[in-house]
Tab-separated table of C-alpha atoms and ligand atoms in Angstrom:
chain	number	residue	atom	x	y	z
A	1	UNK	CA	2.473	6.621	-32.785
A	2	UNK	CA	0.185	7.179	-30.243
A	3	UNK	CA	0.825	8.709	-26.935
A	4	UNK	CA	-1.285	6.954	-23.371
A	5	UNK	CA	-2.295	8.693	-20.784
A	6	UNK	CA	-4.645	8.312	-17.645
A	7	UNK	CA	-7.819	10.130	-16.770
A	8	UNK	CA	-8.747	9.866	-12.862
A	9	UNK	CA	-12.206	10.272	-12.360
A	10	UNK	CA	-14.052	10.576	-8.696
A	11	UNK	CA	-16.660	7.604	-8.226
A	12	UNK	CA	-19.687	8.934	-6.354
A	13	UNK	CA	-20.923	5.405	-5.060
A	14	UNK	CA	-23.768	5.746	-2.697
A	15	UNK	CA	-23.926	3.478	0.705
A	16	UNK	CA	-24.425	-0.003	-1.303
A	17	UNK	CA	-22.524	0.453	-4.132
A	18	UNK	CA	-19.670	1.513	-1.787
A	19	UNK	CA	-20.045	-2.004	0.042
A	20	UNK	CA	-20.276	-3.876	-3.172
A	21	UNK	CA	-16.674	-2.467	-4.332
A	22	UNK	CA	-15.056	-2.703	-1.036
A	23	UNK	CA	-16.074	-6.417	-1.388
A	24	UNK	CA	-14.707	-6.340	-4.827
A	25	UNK	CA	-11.548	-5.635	-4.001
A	26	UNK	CA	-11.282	-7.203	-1.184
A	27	UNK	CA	-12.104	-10.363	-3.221
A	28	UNK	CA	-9.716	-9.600	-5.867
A	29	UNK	CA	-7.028	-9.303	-3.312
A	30	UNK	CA	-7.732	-12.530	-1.834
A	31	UNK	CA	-7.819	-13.890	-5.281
A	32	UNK	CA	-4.962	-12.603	-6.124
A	33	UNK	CA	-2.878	-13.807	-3.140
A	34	UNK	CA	-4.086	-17.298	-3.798
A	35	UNK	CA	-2.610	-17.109	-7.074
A	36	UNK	CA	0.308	-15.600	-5.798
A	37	UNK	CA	0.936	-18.512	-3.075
A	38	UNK	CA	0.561	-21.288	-5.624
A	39	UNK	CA	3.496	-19.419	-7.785
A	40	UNK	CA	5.400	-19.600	-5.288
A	41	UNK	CA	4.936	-23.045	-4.308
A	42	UNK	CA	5.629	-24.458	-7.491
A	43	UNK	CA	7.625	-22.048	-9.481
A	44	UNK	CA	4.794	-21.080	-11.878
A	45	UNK	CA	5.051	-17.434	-12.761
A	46	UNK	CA	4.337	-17.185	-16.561
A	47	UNK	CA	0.906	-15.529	-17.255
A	48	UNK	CA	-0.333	-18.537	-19.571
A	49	UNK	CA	0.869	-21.751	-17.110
A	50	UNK	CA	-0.588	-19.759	-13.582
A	51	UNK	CA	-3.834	-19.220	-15.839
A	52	UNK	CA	-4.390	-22.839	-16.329
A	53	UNK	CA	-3.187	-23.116	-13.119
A	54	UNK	CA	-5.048	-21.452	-10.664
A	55	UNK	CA	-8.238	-20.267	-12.509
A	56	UNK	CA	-10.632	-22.487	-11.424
A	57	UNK	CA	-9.389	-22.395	-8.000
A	58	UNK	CA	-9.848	-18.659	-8.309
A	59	UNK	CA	-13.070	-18.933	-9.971
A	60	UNK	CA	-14.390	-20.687	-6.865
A	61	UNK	CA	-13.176	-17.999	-4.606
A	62	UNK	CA	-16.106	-15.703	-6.114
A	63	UNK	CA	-14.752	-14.052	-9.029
A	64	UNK	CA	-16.304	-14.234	-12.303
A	65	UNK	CA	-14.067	-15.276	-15.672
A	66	UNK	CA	-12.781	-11.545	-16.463
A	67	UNK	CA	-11.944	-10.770	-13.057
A	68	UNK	CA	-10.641	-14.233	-12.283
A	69	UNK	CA	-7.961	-13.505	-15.163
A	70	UNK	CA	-7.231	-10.116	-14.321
A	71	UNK	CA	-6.082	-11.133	-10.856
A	72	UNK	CA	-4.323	-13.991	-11.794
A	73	UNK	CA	-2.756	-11.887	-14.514
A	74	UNK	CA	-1.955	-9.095	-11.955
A	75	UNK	CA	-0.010	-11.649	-9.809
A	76	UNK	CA	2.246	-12.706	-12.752
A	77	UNK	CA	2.741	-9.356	-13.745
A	78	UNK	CA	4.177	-8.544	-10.386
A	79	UNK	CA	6.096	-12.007	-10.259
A	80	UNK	CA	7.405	-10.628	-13.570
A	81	UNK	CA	8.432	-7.150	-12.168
A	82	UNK	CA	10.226	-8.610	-9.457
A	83	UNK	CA	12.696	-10.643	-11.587
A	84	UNK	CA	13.448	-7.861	-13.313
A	85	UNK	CA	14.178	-5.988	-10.203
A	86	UNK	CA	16.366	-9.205	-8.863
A	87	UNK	CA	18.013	-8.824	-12.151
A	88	UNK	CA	18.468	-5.179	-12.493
A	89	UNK	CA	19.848	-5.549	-9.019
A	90	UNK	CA	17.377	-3.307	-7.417
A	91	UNK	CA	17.210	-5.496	-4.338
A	92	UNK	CA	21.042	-5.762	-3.628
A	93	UNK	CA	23.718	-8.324	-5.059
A	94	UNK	CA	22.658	-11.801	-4.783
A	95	UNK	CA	22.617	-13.109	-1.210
A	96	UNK	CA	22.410	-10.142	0.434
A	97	UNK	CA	19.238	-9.186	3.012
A	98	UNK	CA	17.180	-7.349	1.002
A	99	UNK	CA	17.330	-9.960	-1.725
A	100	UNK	CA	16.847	-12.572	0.753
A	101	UNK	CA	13.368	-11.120	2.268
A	102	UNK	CA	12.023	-10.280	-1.148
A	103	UNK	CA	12.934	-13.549	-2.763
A	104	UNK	CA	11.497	-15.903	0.171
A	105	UNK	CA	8.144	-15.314	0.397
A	106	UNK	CA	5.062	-14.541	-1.896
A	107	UNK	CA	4.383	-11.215	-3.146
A	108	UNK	CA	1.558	-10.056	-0.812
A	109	UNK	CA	-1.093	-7.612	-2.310
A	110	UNK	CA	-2.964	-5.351	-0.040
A	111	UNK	CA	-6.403	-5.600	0.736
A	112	UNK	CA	-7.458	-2.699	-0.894
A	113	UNK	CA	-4.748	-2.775	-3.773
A	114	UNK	CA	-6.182	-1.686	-7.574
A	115	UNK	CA	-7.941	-4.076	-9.679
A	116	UNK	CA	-8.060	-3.438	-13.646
A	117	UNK	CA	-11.298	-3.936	-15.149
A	118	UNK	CA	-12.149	-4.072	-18.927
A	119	UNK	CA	-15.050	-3.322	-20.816
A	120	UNK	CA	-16.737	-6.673	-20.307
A	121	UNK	CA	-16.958	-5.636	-16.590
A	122	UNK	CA	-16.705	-2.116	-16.652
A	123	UNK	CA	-18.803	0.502	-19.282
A	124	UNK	CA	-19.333	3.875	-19.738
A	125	UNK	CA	-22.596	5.830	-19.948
A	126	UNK	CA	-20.852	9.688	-20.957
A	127	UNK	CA	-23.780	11.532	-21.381
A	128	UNK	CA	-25.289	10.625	-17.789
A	129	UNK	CA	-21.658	10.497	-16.425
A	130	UNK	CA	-22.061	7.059	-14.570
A	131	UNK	CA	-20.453	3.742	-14.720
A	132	UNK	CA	-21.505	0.502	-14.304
A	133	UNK	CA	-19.571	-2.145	-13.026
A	134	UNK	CA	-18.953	-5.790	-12.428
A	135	UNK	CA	-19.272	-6.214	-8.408
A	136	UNK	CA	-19.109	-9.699	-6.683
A	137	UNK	CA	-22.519	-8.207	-5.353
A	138	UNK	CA	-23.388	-8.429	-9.075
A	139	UNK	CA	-23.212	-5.090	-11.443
A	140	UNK	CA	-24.069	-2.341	-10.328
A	141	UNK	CA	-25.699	0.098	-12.414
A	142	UNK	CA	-25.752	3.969	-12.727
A	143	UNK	CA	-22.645	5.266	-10.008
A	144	UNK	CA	-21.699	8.773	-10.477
A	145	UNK	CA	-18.342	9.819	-11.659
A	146	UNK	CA	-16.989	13.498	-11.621
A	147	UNK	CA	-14.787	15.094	-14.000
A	148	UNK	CA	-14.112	18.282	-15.847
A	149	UNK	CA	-15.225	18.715	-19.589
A	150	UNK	CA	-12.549	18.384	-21.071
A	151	UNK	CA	-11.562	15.034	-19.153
A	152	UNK	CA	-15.222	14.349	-20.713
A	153	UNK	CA	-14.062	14.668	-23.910
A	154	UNK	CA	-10.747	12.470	-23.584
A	155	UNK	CA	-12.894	9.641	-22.129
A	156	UNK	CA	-15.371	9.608	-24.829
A	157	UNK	CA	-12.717	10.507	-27.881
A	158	UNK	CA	-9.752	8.079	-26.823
A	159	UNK	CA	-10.657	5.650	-24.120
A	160	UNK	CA	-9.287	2.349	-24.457
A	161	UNK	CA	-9.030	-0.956	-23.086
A	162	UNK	CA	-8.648	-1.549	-19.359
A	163	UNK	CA	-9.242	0.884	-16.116
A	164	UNK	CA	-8.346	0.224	-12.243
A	165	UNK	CA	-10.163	0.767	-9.728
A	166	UNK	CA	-8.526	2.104	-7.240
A	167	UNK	CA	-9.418	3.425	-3.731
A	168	UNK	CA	-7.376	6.029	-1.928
A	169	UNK	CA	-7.692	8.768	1.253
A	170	UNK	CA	-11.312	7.036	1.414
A	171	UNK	CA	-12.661	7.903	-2.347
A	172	UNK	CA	-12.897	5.457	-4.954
A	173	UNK	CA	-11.710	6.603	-8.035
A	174	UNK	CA	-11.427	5.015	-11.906
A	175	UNK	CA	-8.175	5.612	-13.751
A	176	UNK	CA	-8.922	5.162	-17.170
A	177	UNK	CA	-6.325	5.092	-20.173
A	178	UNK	CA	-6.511	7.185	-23.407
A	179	UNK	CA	-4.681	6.518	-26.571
A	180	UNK	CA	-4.317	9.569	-28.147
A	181	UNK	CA	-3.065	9.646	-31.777
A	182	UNK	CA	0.329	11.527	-31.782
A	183	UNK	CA	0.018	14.688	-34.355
A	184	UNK	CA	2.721	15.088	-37.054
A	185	UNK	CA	5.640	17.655	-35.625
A	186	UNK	CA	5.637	20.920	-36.812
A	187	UNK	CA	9.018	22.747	-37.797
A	188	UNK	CA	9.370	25.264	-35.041
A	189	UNK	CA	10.221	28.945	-35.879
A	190	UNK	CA	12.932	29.207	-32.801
A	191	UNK	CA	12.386	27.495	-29.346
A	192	UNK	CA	10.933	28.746	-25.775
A	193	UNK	CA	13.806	27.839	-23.501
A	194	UNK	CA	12.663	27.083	-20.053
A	195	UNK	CA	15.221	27.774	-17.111
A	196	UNK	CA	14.309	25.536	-14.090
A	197	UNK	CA	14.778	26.615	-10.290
A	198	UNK	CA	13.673	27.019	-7.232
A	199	UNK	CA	13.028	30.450	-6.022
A	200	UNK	CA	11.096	30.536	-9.719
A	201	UNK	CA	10.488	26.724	-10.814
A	202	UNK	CA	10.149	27.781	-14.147
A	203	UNK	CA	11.711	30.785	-16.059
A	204	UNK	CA	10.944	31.085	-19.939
A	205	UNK	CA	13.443	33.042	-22.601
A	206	UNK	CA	10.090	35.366	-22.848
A	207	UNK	CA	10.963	36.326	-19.313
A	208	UNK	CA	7.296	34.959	-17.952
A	209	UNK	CA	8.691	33.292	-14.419
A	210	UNK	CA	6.444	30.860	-12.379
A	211	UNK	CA	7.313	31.551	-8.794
A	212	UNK	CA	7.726	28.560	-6.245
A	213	UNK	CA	6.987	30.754	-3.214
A	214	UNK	CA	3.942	28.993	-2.357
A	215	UNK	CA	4.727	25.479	-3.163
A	216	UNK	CA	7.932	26.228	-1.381
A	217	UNK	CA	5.433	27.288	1.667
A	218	UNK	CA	3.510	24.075	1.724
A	219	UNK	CA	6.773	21.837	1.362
A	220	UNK	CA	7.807	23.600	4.748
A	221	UNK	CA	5.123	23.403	6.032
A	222	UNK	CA	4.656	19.529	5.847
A	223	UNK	CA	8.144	19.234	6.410
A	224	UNK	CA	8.081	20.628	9.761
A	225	UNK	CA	4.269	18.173	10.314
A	226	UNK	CA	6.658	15.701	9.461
A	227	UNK	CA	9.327	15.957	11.817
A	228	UNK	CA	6.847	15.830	14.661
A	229	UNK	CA	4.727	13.232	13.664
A	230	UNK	CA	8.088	11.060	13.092
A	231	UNK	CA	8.694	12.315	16.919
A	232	UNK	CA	6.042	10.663	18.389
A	233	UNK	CA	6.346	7.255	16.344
A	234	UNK	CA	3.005	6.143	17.337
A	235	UNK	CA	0.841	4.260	14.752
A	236	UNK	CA	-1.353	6.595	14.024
A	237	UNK	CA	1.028	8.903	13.377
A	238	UNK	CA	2.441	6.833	10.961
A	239	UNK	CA	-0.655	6.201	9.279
A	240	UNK	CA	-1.215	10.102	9.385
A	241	UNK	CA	2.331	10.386	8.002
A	242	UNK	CA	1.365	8.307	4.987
A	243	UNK	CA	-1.273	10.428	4.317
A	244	UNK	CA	0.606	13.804	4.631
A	245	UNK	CA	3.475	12.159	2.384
A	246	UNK	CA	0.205	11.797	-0.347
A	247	UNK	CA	-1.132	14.380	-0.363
A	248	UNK	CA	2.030	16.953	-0.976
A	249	UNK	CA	2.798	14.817	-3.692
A	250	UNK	CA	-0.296	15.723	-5.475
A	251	UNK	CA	-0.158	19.362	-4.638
A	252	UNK	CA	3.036	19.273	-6.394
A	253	UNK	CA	2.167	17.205	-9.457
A	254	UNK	CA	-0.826	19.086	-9.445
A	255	UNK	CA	1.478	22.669	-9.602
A	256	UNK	CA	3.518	20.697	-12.247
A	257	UNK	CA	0.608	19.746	-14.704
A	258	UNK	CA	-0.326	23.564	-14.145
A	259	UNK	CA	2.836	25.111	-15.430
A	260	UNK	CA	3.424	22.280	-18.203
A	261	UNK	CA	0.130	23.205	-19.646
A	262	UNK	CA	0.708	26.508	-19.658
A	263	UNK	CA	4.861	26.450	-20.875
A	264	UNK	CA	3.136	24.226	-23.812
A	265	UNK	CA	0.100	26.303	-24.573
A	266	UNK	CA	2.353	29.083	-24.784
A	267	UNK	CA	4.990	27.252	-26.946
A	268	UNK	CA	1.861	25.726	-29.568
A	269	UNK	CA	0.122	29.509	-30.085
A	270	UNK	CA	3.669	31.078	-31.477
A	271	UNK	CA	4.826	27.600	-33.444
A	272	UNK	CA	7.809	26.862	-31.262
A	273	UNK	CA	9.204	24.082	-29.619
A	274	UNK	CA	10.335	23.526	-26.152
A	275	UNK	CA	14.036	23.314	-24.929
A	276	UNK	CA	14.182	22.076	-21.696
A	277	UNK	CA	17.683	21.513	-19.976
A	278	UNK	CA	19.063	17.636	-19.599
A	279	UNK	CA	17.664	17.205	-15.876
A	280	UNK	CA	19.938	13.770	-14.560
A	281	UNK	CA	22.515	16.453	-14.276
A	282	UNK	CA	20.535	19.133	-12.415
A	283	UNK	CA	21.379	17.683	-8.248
A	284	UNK	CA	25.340	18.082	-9.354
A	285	UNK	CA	25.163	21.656	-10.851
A	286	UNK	CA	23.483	23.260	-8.442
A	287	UNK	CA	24.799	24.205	-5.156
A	288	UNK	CA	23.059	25.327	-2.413
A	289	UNK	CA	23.240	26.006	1.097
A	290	UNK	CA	21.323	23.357	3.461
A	291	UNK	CA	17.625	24.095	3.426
A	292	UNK	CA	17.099	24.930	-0.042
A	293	UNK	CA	18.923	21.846	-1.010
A	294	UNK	CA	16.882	19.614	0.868
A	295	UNK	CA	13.904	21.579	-0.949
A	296	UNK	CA	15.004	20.874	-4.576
A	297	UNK	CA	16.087	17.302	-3.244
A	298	UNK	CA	12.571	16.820	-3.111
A	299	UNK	CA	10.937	18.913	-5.834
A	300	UNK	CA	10.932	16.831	-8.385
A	301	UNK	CA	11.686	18.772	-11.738
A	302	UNK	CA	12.282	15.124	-13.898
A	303	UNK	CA	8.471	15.175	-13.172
A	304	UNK	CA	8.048	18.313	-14.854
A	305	UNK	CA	9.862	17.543	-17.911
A	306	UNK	CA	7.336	14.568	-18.050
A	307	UNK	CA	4.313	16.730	-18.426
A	308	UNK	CA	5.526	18.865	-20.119
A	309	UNK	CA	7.088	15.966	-22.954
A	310	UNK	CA	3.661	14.440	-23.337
A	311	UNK	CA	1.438	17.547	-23.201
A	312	UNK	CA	3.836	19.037	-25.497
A	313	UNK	CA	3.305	15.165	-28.098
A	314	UNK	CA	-0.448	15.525	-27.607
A	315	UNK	CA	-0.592	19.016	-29.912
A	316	UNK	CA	2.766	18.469	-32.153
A	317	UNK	CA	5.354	20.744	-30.231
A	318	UNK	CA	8.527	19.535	-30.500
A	319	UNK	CA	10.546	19.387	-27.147
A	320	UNK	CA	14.938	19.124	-27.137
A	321	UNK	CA	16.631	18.085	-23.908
A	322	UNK	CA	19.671	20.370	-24.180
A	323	UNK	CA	23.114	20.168	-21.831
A	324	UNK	CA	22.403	21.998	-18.949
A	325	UNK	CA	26.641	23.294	-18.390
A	326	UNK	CA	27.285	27.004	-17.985
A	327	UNK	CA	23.285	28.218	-18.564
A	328	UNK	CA	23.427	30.431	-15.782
A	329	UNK	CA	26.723	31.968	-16.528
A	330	UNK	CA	26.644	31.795	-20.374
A	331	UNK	CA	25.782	35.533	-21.584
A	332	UNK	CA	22.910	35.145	-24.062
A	333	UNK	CA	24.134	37.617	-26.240
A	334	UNK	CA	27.867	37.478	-26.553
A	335	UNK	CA	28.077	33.863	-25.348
A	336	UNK	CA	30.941	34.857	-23.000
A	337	UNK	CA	30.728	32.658	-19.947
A	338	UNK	CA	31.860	33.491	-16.531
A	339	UNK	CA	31.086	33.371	-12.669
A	340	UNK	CA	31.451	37.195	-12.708
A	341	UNK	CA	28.416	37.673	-14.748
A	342	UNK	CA	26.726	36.725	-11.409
A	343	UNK	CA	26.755	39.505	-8.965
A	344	UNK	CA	24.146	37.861	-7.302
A	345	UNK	CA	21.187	35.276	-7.103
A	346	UNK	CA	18.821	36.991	-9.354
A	347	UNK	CA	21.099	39.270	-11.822
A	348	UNK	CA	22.835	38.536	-14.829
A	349	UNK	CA	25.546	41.046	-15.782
A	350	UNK	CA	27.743	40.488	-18.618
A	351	UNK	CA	31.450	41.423	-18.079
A	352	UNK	CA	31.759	41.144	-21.632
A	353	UNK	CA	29.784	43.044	-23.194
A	354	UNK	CA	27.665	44.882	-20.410
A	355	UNK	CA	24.240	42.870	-21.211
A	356	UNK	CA	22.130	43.001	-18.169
A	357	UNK	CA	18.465	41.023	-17.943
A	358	UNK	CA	17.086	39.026	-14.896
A	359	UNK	CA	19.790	35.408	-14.157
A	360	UNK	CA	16.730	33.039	-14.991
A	361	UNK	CA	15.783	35.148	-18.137
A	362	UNK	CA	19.055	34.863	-19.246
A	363	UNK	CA	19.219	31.194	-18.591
A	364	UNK	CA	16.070	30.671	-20.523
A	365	UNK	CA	17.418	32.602	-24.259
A	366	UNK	CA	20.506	30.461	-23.793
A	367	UNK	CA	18.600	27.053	-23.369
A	368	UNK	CA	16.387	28.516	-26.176
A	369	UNK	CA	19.668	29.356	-28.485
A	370	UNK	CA	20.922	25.229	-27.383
A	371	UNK	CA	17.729	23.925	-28.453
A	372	UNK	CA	18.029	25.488	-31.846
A	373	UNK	CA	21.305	24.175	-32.497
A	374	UNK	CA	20.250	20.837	-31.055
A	375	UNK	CA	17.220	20.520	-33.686
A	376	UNK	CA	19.140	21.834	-36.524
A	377	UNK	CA	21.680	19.288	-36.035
A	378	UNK	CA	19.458	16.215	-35.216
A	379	UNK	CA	17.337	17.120	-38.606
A	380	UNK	CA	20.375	17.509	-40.802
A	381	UNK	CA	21.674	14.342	-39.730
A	382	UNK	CA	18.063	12.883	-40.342
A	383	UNK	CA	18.053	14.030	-43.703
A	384	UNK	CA	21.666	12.645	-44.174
A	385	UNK	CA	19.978	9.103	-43.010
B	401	ZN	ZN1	27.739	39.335	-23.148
């Protein structure tokens, strides 16, 4: 098994280079609109029969062989996700609007949408950190990228196959994919439970809490840039809307990778595994009073569990999704649950047996305690098997 996984590195084009990619995409685009016209026209969607196709017609549009096929191969790809959407029913039931508009017209790519490139068009030079590329300029040689060392490392170690190109906020960026070869399990000695919220968004059974003060600041804060930019309904504040809506998503995925590395770090150096709690269930157990709802409406904790799955696969920790009923009013000692072990927000009281510790804290030994009993019973019914 091995687990993917995408490195983003920062191009640093200078003046020329930057026109010869603008071009390319733009090109690509085109290309790729072309291709997505004539499928519509005559029904061809498959990747093989819009190959022979289009390509030549492609071809003449600019674009050498490899990129020629990627685009073409793009548009089918999308063709491809859009049936499964129709059939899914992602668009509405057949007939209705939504259905209607997406099914009567060719898929449109934008100007500026990624392109993948392989290694026929694309390679890497590590050691002097540049790239050069396939342009419809011709190749350029010797652009800059930026990335940490350890990004350094993945790229050289595990990079495979193809990377888009891919400009955003004015940057051009690569995002490459890794294979990484997925370590053996280890049997964990006990699990570090992790309590999710949003006062703390994380809360381990160790009783180490990651507070969400300041990303709860920032969501506010656009929030409220939001609601007067949606005010004025001009188009630039629309475009600056789009923008905003970006860039908060990466300050929280950025805050996520942060606390996944370090919940999984932590997990790894005592040989334990992670128990997380089943998150579909996590908008109907907790209820909250307006504003803080809209807040954990939008923090998105299934992203979490993500990063923290596939952090946790790249070093061999084992991670349980456990059910997420009762945690907060479960005592992790006696197991007695009630409300009235909740005097408030942030205390845990038993009435039971008088055990007292910080509500998350709590929350976290009794997701650890479920993830035990989960792994002991999906291994003795592997070893039934
Ligand atoms: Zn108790």
């Amino acid at each position: 098994m091995r687990v993917k996984l995408v490195v983003q590195v920062k191009l640093l084009p200078d003046e020329t280079a930057r026109a010869a990619l603008r071009e390319t995409l733009h090109t690509c685009n085109r290309a790729a609109n072309h291709a997505s016209r004539r499928a519509f026209e005559t029904g061809v969607t498959g990747k093989q029969s819009l190959q022979r196709l289009v390509y030549a017609e492609v071809k003449a549009m600019g674009l050498s062989a490899q990129p020629a096929l990627h685009a073409i191969r793009k548009t089918a790809g999308a063709y491809a996700t859009l049936k499964a959407n129709l059939k899914a029913g992602n668009y509405g039931r057949e007939g209705s609007k939504r259905r209607k508009a997406a099914e009567s017209k060719p898929i449109r790519f934008r100007k500026e949408a990624a392109q993948p490139f392989d290694d026929r068009c694309l390679s890497w030079q590590m050691d002097a950190r540049t790239v050069s590329i396939w342009t419809v300029c011709g190749r350029v040689r010797g652009i800059g990228f930026q990335c940490s060392l350890s990004q350094l490392k993945m790229l050289t170690e595990h990079r495979r196959g193809e990377s888009d190109l891919v400009f955003r906020g004015g940057n051009w960026y690569l995002y490459a994919t890794c294979e990484v070869p997925e370590p053996e399990l280890g049997d964990p000695v006990g699990f570090l439970g992790v309590d999710l919220g949003i006062v703390n968004i994380a809360t381990t059974s160790d009783g180490h809490r990651y507070a969400g003060k300041h990303l709860n600041q920032v969501r506010h804060r656009y929030r409220r840039l939001r609601q007067r930019l949606q005010k004025k309904g001009t188009k630039s504040a629309k475009r600056l809307l789009r923008k905003l809506s970006g860039r908060e998503a990466r300050f929280a995925a950025d805050t996520n990778h942060r606390i996944a590395k370090r919940l999984v770090t932590e997990a790894q150096r005592t040989c334990r595994g992670i128990a997380l709690e089943d998150l579909g269930g996590i908008r109907d157990r907790v209820r909250l009073r307006k504003p803080q709802r809209v807040t954990l409406h939008s923090w998105s904790f299934a992203q979490l569990g993500g990063f923290v799955s596939y952090k946790a696969a790249l070093v061999g920790v084992p991670v349980v999704f456990v059910d997420p009923r009762h945690t907060s009013q479960e005592c992790s000692r006696c197991h007695h649950i009630s409300r009235g072990n909740r005097p408030d927000q942030s205390t845990f009281l038993c009435t039971s047996c008088g055990f007292a510790e910080h509500a998350d804290v709590n929350a976290g030994r009794t997701i650890a305690q479920r993830g035990g009993v989960v792994w002991a019973v999906s291994h003795a019914a592997g070893d039934a098997a």
